[in-house]
PDB file of C-alpha atoms in Angstrom:
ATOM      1  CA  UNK B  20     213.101 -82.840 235.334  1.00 41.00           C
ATOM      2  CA  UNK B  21     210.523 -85.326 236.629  1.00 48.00           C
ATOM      3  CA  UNK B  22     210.638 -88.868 236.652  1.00 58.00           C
ATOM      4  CA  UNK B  23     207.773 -90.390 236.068  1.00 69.00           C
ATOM      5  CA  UNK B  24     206.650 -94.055 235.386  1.00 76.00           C
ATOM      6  CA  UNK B  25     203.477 -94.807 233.291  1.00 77.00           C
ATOM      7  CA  UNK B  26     201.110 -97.695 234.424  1.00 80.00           C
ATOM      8  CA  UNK B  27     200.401-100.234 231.423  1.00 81.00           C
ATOM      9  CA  UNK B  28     198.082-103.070 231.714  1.00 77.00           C
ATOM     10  CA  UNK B  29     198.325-106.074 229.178  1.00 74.00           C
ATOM     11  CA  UNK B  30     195.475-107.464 227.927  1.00 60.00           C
ATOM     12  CA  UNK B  31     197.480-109.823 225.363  1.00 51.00           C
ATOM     13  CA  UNK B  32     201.075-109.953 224.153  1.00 48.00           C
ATOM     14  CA  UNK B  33     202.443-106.694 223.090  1.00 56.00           C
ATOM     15  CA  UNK B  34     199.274-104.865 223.148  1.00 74.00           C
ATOM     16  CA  UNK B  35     199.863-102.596 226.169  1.00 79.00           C
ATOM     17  CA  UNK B  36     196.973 -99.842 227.011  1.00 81.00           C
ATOM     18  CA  UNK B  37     195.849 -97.710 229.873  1.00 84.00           C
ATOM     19  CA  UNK B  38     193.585 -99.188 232.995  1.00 81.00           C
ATOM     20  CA  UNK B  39     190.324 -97.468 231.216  1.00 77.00           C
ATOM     21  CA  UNK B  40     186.391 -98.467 231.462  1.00 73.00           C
ATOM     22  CA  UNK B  41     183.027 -97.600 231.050  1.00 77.00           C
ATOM     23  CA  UNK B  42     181.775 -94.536 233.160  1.00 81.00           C
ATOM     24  CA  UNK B  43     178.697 -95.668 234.805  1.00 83.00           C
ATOM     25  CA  UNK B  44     175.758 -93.164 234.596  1.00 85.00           C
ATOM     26  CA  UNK B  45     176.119 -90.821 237.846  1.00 87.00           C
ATOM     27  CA  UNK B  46     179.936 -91.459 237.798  1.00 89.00           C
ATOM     28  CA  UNK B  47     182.229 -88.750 236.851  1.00 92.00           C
ATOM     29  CA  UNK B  48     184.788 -90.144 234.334  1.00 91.00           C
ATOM     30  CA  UNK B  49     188.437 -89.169 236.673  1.00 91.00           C
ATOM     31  CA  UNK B  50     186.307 -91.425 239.006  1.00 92.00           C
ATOM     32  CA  UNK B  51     185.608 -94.245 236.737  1.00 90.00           C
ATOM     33  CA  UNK B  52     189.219 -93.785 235.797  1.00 90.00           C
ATOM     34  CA  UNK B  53     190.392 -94.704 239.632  1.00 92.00           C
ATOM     35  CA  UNK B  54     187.796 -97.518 239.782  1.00 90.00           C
ATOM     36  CA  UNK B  55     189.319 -99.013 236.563  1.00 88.00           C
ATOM     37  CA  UNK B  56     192.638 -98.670 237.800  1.00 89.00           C
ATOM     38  CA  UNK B  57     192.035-100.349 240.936  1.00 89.00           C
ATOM     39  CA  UNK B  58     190.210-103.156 239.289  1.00 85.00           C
ATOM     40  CA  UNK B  59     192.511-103.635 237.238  1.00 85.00           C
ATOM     41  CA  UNK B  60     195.489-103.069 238.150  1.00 87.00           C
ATOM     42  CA  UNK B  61     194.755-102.859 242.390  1.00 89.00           C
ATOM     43  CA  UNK B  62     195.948 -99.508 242.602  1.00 91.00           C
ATOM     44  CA  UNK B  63     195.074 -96.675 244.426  1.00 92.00           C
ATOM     45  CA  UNK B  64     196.047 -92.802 244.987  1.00 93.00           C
ATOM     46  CA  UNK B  65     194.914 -88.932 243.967  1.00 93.00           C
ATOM     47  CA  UNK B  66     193.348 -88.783 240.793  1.00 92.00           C
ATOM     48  CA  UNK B  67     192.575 -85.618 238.940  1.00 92.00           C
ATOM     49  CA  UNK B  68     189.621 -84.685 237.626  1.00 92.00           C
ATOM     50  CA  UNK B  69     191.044 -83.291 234.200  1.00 90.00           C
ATOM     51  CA  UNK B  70     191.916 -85.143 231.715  1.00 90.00           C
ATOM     52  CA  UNK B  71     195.050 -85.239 229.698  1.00 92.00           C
ATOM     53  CA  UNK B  72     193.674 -85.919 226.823  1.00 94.00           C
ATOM     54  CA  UNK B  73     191.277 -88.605 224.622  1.00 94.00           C
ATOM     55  CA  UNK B  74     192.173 -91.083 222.439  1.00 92.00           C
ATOM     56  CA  UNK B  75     190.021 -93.964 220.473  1.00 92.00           C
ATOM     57  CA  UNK B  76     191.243 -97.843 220.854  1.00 87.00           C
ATOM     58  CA  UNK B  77     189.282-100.996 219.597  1.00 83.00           C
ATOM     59  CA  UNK B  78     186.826-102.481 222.550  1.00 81.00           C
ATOM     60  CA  UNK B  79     185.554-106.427 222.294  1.00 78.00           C
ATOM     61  CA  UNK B  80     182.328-106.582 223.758  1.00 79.00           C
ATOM     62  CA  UNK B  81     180.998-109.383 225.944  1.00 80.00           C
ATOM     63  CA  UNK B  82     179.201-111.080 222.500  1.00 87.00           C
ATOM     64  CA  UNK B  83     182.548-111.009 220.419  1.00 84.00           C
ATOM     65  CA  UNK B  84     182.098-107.925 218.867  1.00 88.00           C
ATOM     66  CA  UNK B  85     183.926-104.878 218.216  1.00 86.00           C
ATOM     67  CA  UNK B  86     183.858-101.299 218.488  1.00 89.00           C
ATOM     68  CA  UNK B  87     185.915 -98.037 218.527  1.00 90.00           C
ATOM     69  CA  UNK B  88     185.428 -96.324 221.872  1.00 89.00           C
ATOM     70  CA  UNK B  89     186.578 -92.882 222.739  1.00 91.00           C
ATOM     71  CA  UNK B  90     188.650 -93.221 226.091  1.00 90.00           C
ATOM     72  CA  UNK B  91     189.500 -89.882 227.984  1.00 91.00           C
ATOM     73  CA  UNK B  92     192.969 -90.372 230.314  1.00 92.00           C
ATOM     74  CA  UNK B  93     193.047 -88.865 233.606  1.00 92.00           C
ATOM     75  CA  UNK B  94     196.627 -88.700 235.746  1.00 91.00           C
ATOM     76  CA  UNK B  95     196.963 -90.609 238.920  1.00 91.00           C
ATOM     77  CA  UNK B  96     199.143 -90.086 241.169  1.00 90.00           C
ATOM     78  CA  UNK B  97     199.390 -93.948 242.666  1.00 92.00           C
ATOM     79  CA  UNK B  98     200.057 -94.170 246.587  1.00 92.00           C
ATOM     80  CA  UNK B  99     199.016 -97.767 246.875  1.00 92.00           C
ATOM     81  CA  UNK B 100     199.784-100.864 245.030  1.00 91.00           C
ATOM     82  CA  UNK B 101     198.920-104.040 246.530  1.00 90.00           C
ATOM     83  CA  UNK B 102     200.818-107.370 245.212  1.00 88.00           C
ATOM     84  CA  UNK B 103     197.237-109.437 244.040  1.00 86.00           C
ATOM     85  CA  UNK B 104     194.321-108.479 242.207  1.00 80.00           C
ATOM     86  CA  UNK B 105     191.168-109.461 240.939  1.00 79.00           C
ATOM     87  CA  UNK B 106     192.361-109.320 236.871  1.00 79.00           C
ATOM     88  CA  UNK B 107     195.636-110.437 237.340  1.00 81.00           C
ATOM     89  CA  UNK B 108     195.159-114.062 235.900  1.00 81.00           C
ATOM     90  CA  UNK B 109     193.688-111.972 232.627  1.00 79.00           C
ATOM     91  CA  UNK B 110     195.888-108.753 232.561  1.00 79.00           C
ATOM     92  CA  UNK B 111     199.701-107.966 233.201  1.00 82.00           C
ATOM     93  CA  UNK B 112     200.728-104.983 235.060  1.00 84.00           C
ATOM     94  CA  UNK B 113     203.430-102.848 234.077  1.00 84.00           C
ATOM     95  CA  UNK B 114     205.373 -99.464 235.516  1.00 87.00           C
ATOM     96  CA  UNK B 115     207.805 -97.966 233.040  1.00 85.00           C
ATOM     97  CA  UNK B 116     209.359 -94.476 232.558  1.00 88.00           C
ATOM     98  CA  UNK B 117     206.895 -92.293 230.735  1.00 87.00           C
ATOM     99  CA  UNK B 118     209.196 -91.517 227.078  1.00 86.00           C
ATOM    100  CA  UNK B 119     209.514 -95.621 227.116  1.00 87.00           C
ATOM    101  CA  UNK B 120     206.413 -96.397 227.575  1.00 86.00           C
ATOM    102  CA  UNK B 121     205.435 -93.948 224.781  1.00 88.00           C
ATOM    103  CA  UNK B 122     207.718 -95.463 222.621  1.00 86.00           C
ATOM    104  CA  UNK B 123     206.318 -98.788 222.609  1.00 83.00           C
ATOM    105  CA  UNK B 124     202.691 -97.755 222.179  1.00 86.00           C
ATOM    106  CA  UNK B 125     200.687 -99.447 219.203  1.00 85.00           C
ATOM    107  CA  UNK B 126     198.003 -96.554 219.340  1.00 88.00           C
ATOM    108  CA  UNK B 127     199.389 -93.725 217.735  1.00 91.00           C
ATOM    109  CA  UNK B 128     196.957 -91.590 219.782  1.00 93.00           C
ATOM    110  CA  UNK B 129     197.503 -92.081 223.070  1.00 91.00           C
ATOM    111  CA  UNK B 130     201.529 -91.973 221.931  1.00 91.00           C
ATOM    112  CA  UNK B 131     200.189 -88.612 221.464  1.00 94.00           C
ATOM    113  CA  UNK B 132     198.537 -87.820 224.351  1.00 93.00           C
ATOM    114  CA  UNK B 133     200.949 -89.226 226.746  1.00 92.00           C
ATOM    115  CA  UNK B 134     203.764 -86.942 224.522  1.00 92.00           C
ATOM    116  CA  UNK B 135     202.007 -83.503 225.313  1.00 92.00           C
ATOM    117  CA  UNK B 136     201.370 -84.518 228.932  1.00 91.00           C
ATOM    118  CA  UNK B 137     205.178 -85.648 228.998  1.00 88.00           C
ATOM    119  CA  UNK B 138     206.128 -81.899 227.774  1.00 87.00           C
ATOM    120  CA  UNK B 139     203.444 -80.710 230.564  1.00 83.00           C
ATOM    121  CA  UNK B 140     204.871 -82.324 233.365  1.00 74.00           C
ATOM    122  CA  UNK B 141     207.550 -79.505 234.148  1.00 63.00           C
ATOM    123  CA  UNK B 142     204.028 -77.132 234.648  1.00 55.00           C
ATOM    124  CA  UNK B 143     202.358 -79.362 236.387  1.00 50.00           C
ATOM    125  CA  UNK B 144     205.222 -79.943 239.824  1.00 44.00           C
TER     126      UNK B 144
END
């Protein structure tokens, strides 16, 4: 069996989510995706350009309010991770075995999503 760890970002206390973003008009999503995760998080690797699956969280906008956005998660595999970054005085980064990380989830749906990659993984070596 794999072992695989899961990267969280933090926007607040115990609300832990995937690095995720808007996809710029031009930009295919898996490459958003990367973008967002090295924004975010200042990592890089080999992302793939199907998704594991989409899920809907809560967004604040820039003017306070809120919306339900549909996010689509893409898997990374990470080959770089540099120590500083440019959100890392708003946002916590986090590596933790996949079936952990799933348990602590708020969002029911992207438990979900991360679940049915989790059983995929064995397919996917």
């Amino acid at each position: 069996m794999l072992a695989i760890d899961l990267l969280l970002i933090g926007l607040w206390l115990a609300r832990w989510v995937l690095p995720r973003g808007k996809v710029k008009q031009g930009m295919p999503a898996h490459r958003a995706a990367a973008r967002e995760a090295f924004e975010e998080a200042r990592v890089t690797g080999t992302i793939s350009a199907l998704f594991i699956g989409t899920y809907h969280q809560l967004k604040t906008q820039d003017d306070g309010q809120a919306e339900m956005v549909a996010v689509q998660a893409f898997p990374m595999l990470v080959r770089q991770e540099n120590k500083s970054w440019p959100e890392m005085h708003q946002r916590q980064r986090c590596w933790m075995p996949i079936n952990t990380a799933i348990g602590g989830l708020r969002n029911s749906e992207l438990r979900a999503v991360l679940m049915k990659f989790a059983q995929e993984l064995p397919n996917v070596a």
